[in-house]
mmCIF file of C-alpha atoms in Angstrom:
data_model
loop_
_atom_site.group_PDB
_atom_site.id
_atom_site.type_symbol
_atom_site.label_atom_id
_atom_site.label_comp_id
_atom_site.label_asym_id
_atom_site.label_seq_id
_atom_site.Cartn_x
_atom_site.Cartn_y
_atom_site.Cartn_z
ATOM 1 C CA SER G 1 -183.504 -99.189 -7.876
ATOM 2 C CA LEU G 2 -186.949 -100.699 -6.934
ATOM 3 C CA SER G 3 -188.151 -98.380 -9.374
ATOM 4 C CA SER G 4 -186.083 -99.993 -12.083
ATOM 5 C CA ALA G 5 -187.269 -103.705 -10.494
ATOM 6 C CA GLN G 6 -191.077 -101.730 -11.089
ATOM 7 C CA ASN G 7 -190.283 -101.355 -14.245
ATOM 8 C CA ALA G 8 -188.278 -104.543 -15.185
ATOM 9 C CA TYR G 9 -191.529 -106.368 -14.037
ATOM 10 C CA ALA G 10 -194.332 -104.062 -15.566
ATOM 11 C CA VAL G 11 -192.285 -104.189 -18.852
ATOM 12 C CA SER G 12 -192.155 -108.658 -18.643
ATOM 13 C CA TRP G 13 -195.977 -108.296 -17.507
ATOM 14 C CA PHE G 14 -197.804 -106.313 -19.941
ATOM 15 C CA PHE G 15 -197.285 -104.581 -23.589
ATOM 16 C CA GLY G 16 -198.094 -102.639 -25.977
ATOM 17 C CA LYS G 17 -200.791 -100.288 -25.629
ATOM 18 C CA GLN G 18 -201.380 -101.238 -21.488
ATOM 19 C CA LEU G 19 -198.107 -100.229 -20.666
ATOM 20 C CA ASN G 20 -198.315 -96.445 -20.449
ATOM 21 C CA PHE G 21 -201.270 -96.915 -18.255
ATOM 22 C CA VAL G 22 -198.734 -99.691 -15.646
ATOM 23 C CA PHE G 23 -195.793 -96.760 -15.424
ATOM 24 C CA GLY G 24 -198.357 -94.602 -14.386
ATOM 25 C CA LEU G 25 -200.004 -96.823 -12.321
ATOM 26 C CA GLN G 26 -196.879 -97.985 -10.096
ATOM 27 C CA LEU G 27 -195.735 -93.928 -10.393
ATOM 28 C CA SER G 28 -199.727 -93.112 -8.250
ATOM 29 C CA PHE G 29 -198.543 -96.010 -6.202
ATOM 30 C CA ALA G 30 -195.130 -94.890 -5.595
ATOM 31 C CA ARG G 31 -196.888 -91.220 -4.451
ATOM 32 C CA VAL G 32 -199.859 -92.666 -3.084
ATOM 33 C CA GLY G 33 -196.716 -93.637 -0.317
ATOM 34 C CA SER G 34 -194.800 -90.699 -0.511
ATOM 35 C CA LEU G 35 -197.620 -88.699 -0.019
ATOM 36 C CA VAL G 36 -198.432 -90.779 3.491
ATOM 37 C CA ASN G 37 -195.497 -90.594 4.542
ATOM 38 C CA MET G 38 -195.610 -86.848 4.366
ATOM 39 C CA ASN G 39 -198.476 -86.656 6.253
ATOM 40 C CA THR G 40 -197.850 -89.078 8.878
ATOM 41 C CA ILE G 41 -194.510 -89.027 10.094
ATOM 42 C CA HIS G 42 -194.546 -86.180 12.257
ATOM 43 C CA ARG G 43 -198.050 -86.726 13.181
ATOM 44 C CA ILE G 44 -196.137 -90.568 14.399
ATOM 45 C CA TYR G 45 -193.593 -88.995 16.481
ATOM 46 C CA ASP G 46 -195.407 -86.142 18.055
ATOM 47 C CA SER G 47 -197.740 -89.469 19.640
ATOM 48 C CA LEU G 48 -194.476 -90.816 20.514
ATOM 49 C CA ASP G 49 -194.105 -90.675 24.454
ATOM 50 C CA LYS G 50 -193.231 -87.208 25.501
ATOM 51 C CA ASP G 51 -191.332 -88.979 28.458
ATOM 52 C CA VAL G 52 -188.948 -91.232 25.708
ATOM 53 C CA THR G 53 -186.086 -88.775 24.511
ATOM 54 C CA GLY G 54 -185.259 -87.937 20.966
ATOM 55 C CA PRO G 55 -182.854 -90.683 20.228
ATOM 56 C CA HIS G 56 -185.311 -92.912 21.087
ATOM 57 C CA ARG G 57 -188.392 -91.891 20.166
ATOM 58 C CA ILE G 58 -186.872 -91.011 16.155
ATOM 59 C CA GLY G 59 -186.299 -94.141 16.106
ATOM 60 C CA ALA G 60 -189.238 -95.890 17.943
ATOM 61 C CA THR G 61 -191.134 -93.401 14.808
ATOM 62 C CA LEU G 62 -188.296 -95.276 11.798
ATOM 63 C CA LEU G 63 -189.172 -98.944 13.076
ATOM 64 C CA ILE G 64 -193.178 -98.385 12.572
ATOM 65 C CA ALA G 65 -192.012 -96.641 8.662
ATOM 66 C CA VAL G 66 -189.764 -100.122 8.107
ATOM 67 C CA SER G 67 -192.829 -102.667 9.157
ATOM 68 C CA THR G 68 -194.651 -100.975 6.664
ATOM 69 C CA CYS G 69 -191.358 -101.532 4.208
ATOM 70 C CA LEU G 70 -191.621 -105.130 5.475
ATOM 71 C CA ILE G 71 -195.245 -105.583 3.925
ATOM 72 C CA SER G 72 -193.583 -104.421 1.072
ATOM 73 C CA LEU G 73 -190.927 -106.768 1.339
ATOM 74 C CA VAL G 74 -193.553 -109.954 1.585
ATOM 75 C CA CYS G 75 -195.784 -108.806 -1.644
ATOM 76 C CA ALA G 76 -192.349 -108.431 -3.060
ATOM 77 C CA LEU G 77 -191.645 -112.244 -3.108
ATOM 78 C CA ILE G 78 -195.090 -113.538 -3.538
ATOM 79 C CA LEU G 79 -194.446 -111.164 -7.260
ATOM 80 C CA TRP G 80 -191.892 -113.304 -7.441
ATOM 81 C CA SER G 81 -192.481 -116.603 -6.890
ATOM 82 C CA LEU G 82 -195.843 -115.373 -9.308
ATOM 83 C CA ASP G 83 -192.999 -114.103 -12.258
ATOM 84 C CA ILE G 84 -190.740 -116.929 -11.267
ATOM 85 C CA ARG G 85 -193.865 -119.375 -12.367
ATOM 86 C CA ARG G 86 -194.518 -116.952 -15.401
ATOM 87 C CA ARG G 87 -191.090 -117.945 -16.645
ATOM 88 C CA LYS G 88 -190.895 -121.674 -16.913
ATOM 89 C CA VAL G 89 -194.451 -121.585 -18.139
ATOM 90 C CA ILE G 90 -193.487 -118.881 -21.549
ATOM 91 C CA GLN G 91 -189.756 -120.916 -21.321
ATOM 92 C CA GLU G 92 -192.077 -124.298 -22.094
ATOM 93 C CA ASP G 93 -194.259 -122.983 -25.142
ATOM 94 C CA ASN G 94 -191.305 -120.381 -27.106
ATOM 95 C CA PRO G 95 -187.874 -120.840 -25.761
ATOM 96 C CA PRO G 96 -185.273 -118.943 -25.303
ATOM 97 C CA ASP G 97 -184.145 -116.212 -28.199
ATOM 98 C CA PRO G 98 -180.360 -115.585 -27.984
ATOM 99 C CA SER G 99 -180.538 -112.560 -30.071
ATOM 100 C CA ASP G 100 -182.997 -111.197 -27.580
ATOM 101 C CA GLU G 101 -180.598 -110.747 -24.797
ATOM 102 C CA PHE G 102 -179.190 -107.149 -24.157
ATOM 103 C CA HIS G 103 -175.704 -106.900 -24.406
ATOM 104 C CA ILE G 104 -174.519 -103.215 -23.498
ATOM 105 C CA ARG G 105 -173.042 -102.420 -26.669
ATOM 106 C CA ASP G 106 -176.730 -102.794 -27.635
ATOM 107 C CA ILE G 107 -176.803 -99.084 -26.479
ATOM 108 C CA ARG G 108 -174.715 -97.993 -29.655
ATOM 109 C CA HIS G 109 -177.864 -98.608 -31.524
ATOM 110 C CA PHE G 110 -180.694 -96.275 -29.782
ATOM 111 C CA SER G 111 -182.407 -93.805 -30.981
ATOM 112 C CA ALA G 112 -181.849 -90.132 -30.722
ATOM 113 C CA SER G 113 -184.897 -89.764 -29.277
ATOM 114 C CA LEU G 114 -184.442 -92.235 -26.140
ATOM 115 C CA TYR G 115 -181.247 -90.126 -25.618
ATOM 116 C CA SER G 116 -183.204 -87.074 -24.779
ATOM 117 C CA VAL G 117 -185.957 -88.876 -22.917
ATOM 118 C CA PHE G 118 -183.264 -89.948 -20.602
ATOM 119 C CA ILE G 119 -181.564 -86.425 -21.103
ATOM 120 C CA ILE G 120 -184.360 -84.607 -19.834
ATOM 121 C CA CYS G 121 -185.621 -87.068 -17.243
ATOM 122 C CA VAL G 122 -182.569 -86.675 -15.326
ATOM 123 C CA PHE G 123 -182.744 -82.846 -15.595
ATOM 124 C CA TYR G 124 -186.626 -83.891 -14.764
ATOM 125 C CA TYR G 125 -185.331 -84.781 -12.138
ATOM 126 C CA VAL G 126 -182.630 -82.601 -10.782
ATOM 127 C CA ALA G 127 -185.248 -80.091 -10.749
ATOM 128 C CA ILE G 128 -188.118 -81.596 -9.051
ATOM 129 C CA PHE G 129 -187.006 -83.681 -5.707
ATOM 130 C CA PRO G 130 -184.287 -80.565 -4.515
ATOM 131 C CA PHE G 131 -187.551 -78.490 -4.301
ATOM 132 C CA ILE G 132 -189.828 -80.392 -2.662
ATOM 133 C CA ALA G 133 -186.951 -81.365 -0.583
ATOM 134 C CA ALA G 134 -187.039 -77.970 0.572
ATOM 135 C CA ALA G 135 -190.258 -76.569 0.316
ATOM 136 C CA GLN G 136 -191.561 -77.693 3.554
ATOM 137 C CA LEU G 137 -189.024 -75.423 4.850
ATOM 138 C CA LEU G 138 -189.845 -72.884 2.339
ATOM 139 C CA PHE G 139 -193.477 -72.524 3.355
ATOM 140 C CA GLU G 140 -193.021 -72.728 7.137
ATOM 141 C CA SER G 141 -189.937 -69.509 6.409
ATOM 142 C CA LYS G 142 -191.726 -67.014 3.984
ATOM 143 C CA TYR G 143 -195.586 -68.048 4.381
ATOM 144 C CA ASP G 144 -195.297 -68.968 8.243
ATOM 145 C CA LEU G 145 -197.313 -72.398 8.298
ATOM 146 C CA SER G 146 -196.366 -75.118 10.839
ATOM 147 C CA PRO G 147 -195.068 -77.761 9.773
ATOM 148 C CA ALA G 148 -197.846 -79.986 9.393
ATOM 149 C CA TRP G 149 -199.630 -78.083 7.151
ATOM 150 C CA SER G 150 -196.143 -78.017 5.203
ATOM 151 C CA ASN G 151 -195.377 -81.032 5.075
ATOM 152 C CA ALA G 152 -200.076 -81.388 3.421
ATOM 153 C CA CYS G 153 -198.744 -78.164 1.412
ATOM 154 C CA ASN G 154 -195.290 -80.071 0.296
ATOM 155 C CA SER G 155 -197.352 -83.361 -0.457
ATOM 156 C CA LEU G 156 -200.010 -82.048 -3.119
ATOM 157 C CA VAL G 157 -197.476 -82.103 -5.603
ATOM 158 C CA TYR G 158 -198.151 -86.427 -4.545
ATOM 159 C CA PHE G 159 -201.513 -85.947 -4.317
ATOM 160 C CA MET G 160 -201.779 -84.791 -7.871
ATOM 161 C CA SER G 161 -199.479 -86.996 -9.191
ATOM 162 C CA ALA G 162 -201.211 -90.019 -8.186
ATOM 163 C CA ILE G 163 -204.339 -88.941 -9.419
ATOM 164 C CA LEU G 164 -203.157 -87.851 -12.616
ATOM 165 C CA SER G 165 -200.874 -90.506 -13.254
ATOM 166 C CA PRO G 166 -202.618 -93.395 -14.702
ATOM 167 C CA LEU G 167 -204.803 -90.724 -16.360
ATOM 168 C CA LEU G 168 -202.039 -89.263 -18.305
ATOM 169 C CA GLY G 169 -200.608 -93.118 -19.152
ATOM 170 C CA TYR G 170 -204.349 -93.793 -19.627
ATOM 171 C CA ALA G 171 -204.107 -90.652 -22.956
ATOM 172 C CA VAL G 172 -200.924 -91.611 -23.553
ATOM 173 C CA ASP G 173 -201.176 -95.336 -25.063
ATOM 174 C CA LYS G 174 -204.961 -94.166 -26.514
ATOM 175 C CA THR G 175 -202.781 -90.914 -28.358
ATOM 176 C CA GLY G 176 -199.399 -92.781 -28.767
ATOM 177 C CA ARG G 177 -196.903 -89.366 -29.412
ATOM 178 C CA ASN G 178 -194.995 -90.456 -26.539
ATOM 179 C CA LEU G 179 -193.097 -87.216 -27.232
ATOM 180 C CA TYR G 180 -195.409 -85.109 -27.345
ATOM 181 C CA TRP G 181 -196.494 -84.827 -24.385
ATOM 182 C CA LEU G 182 -193.063 -85.294 -22.339
ATOM 183 C CA MET G 183 -192.504 -81.928 -24.127
ATOM 184 C CA GLY G 184 -196.072 -80.687 -22.833
ATOM 185 C CA SER G 185 -195.497 -81.829 -19.549
ATOM 186 C CA ILE G 186 -192.525 -80.259 -18.367
ATOM 187 C CA THR G 187 -193.717 -76.800 -20.772
ATOM 188 C CA THR G 188 -196.138 -77.230 -17.457
ATOM 189 C CA THR G 189 -193.794 -77.555 -15.078
ATOM 190 C CA ILE G 190 -191.517 -74.177 -16.061
ATOM 191 C CA ILE G 191 -194.516 -72.569 -15.935
ATOM 192 C CA ALA G 192 -195.958 -73.972 -13.233
ATOM 193 C CA HIS G 193 -192.338 -72.676 -11.150
ATOM 194 C CA ALA G 194 -192.025 -69.844 -12.846
#
């Protein structure tokens, strides 16, 4: 997926104490994209000519959204060419070590704490994303908000994530204790949803 590719680039370009901050920045930009999408796509649809019928109107709206993806594609191609150049420079200085290659059987040697992080992330996202998907309808039906205000309230999660992700990534880099930070964030989420 796109997120896996981003993380692979981040791991190859950044090391050690910088990595959590970079992951936070990546997540922040992804959340800003979600925030903009949630708050503009409905407005773009409403701003189109009223004489255009539903399917053509949604098609035009999605075409506008796709144009932003094309800009992202151009940026990805630039990054790809920079990464190829970086790899050539690294290979000239340090030839690759065959023992550094990853093999599927290497997962047997992952630590129990790493597997617990995998499990926590899966269950965490399985709980959060359905809530975000259903939250707009919840805000409209329970609190009688308009679709625009429902989207604005729903996007607060992404807004907070966009601001806090790099800050907390920096804090994790400075303090270490990744699992304690993870448990703290899960506890905070449980309290927020209680």
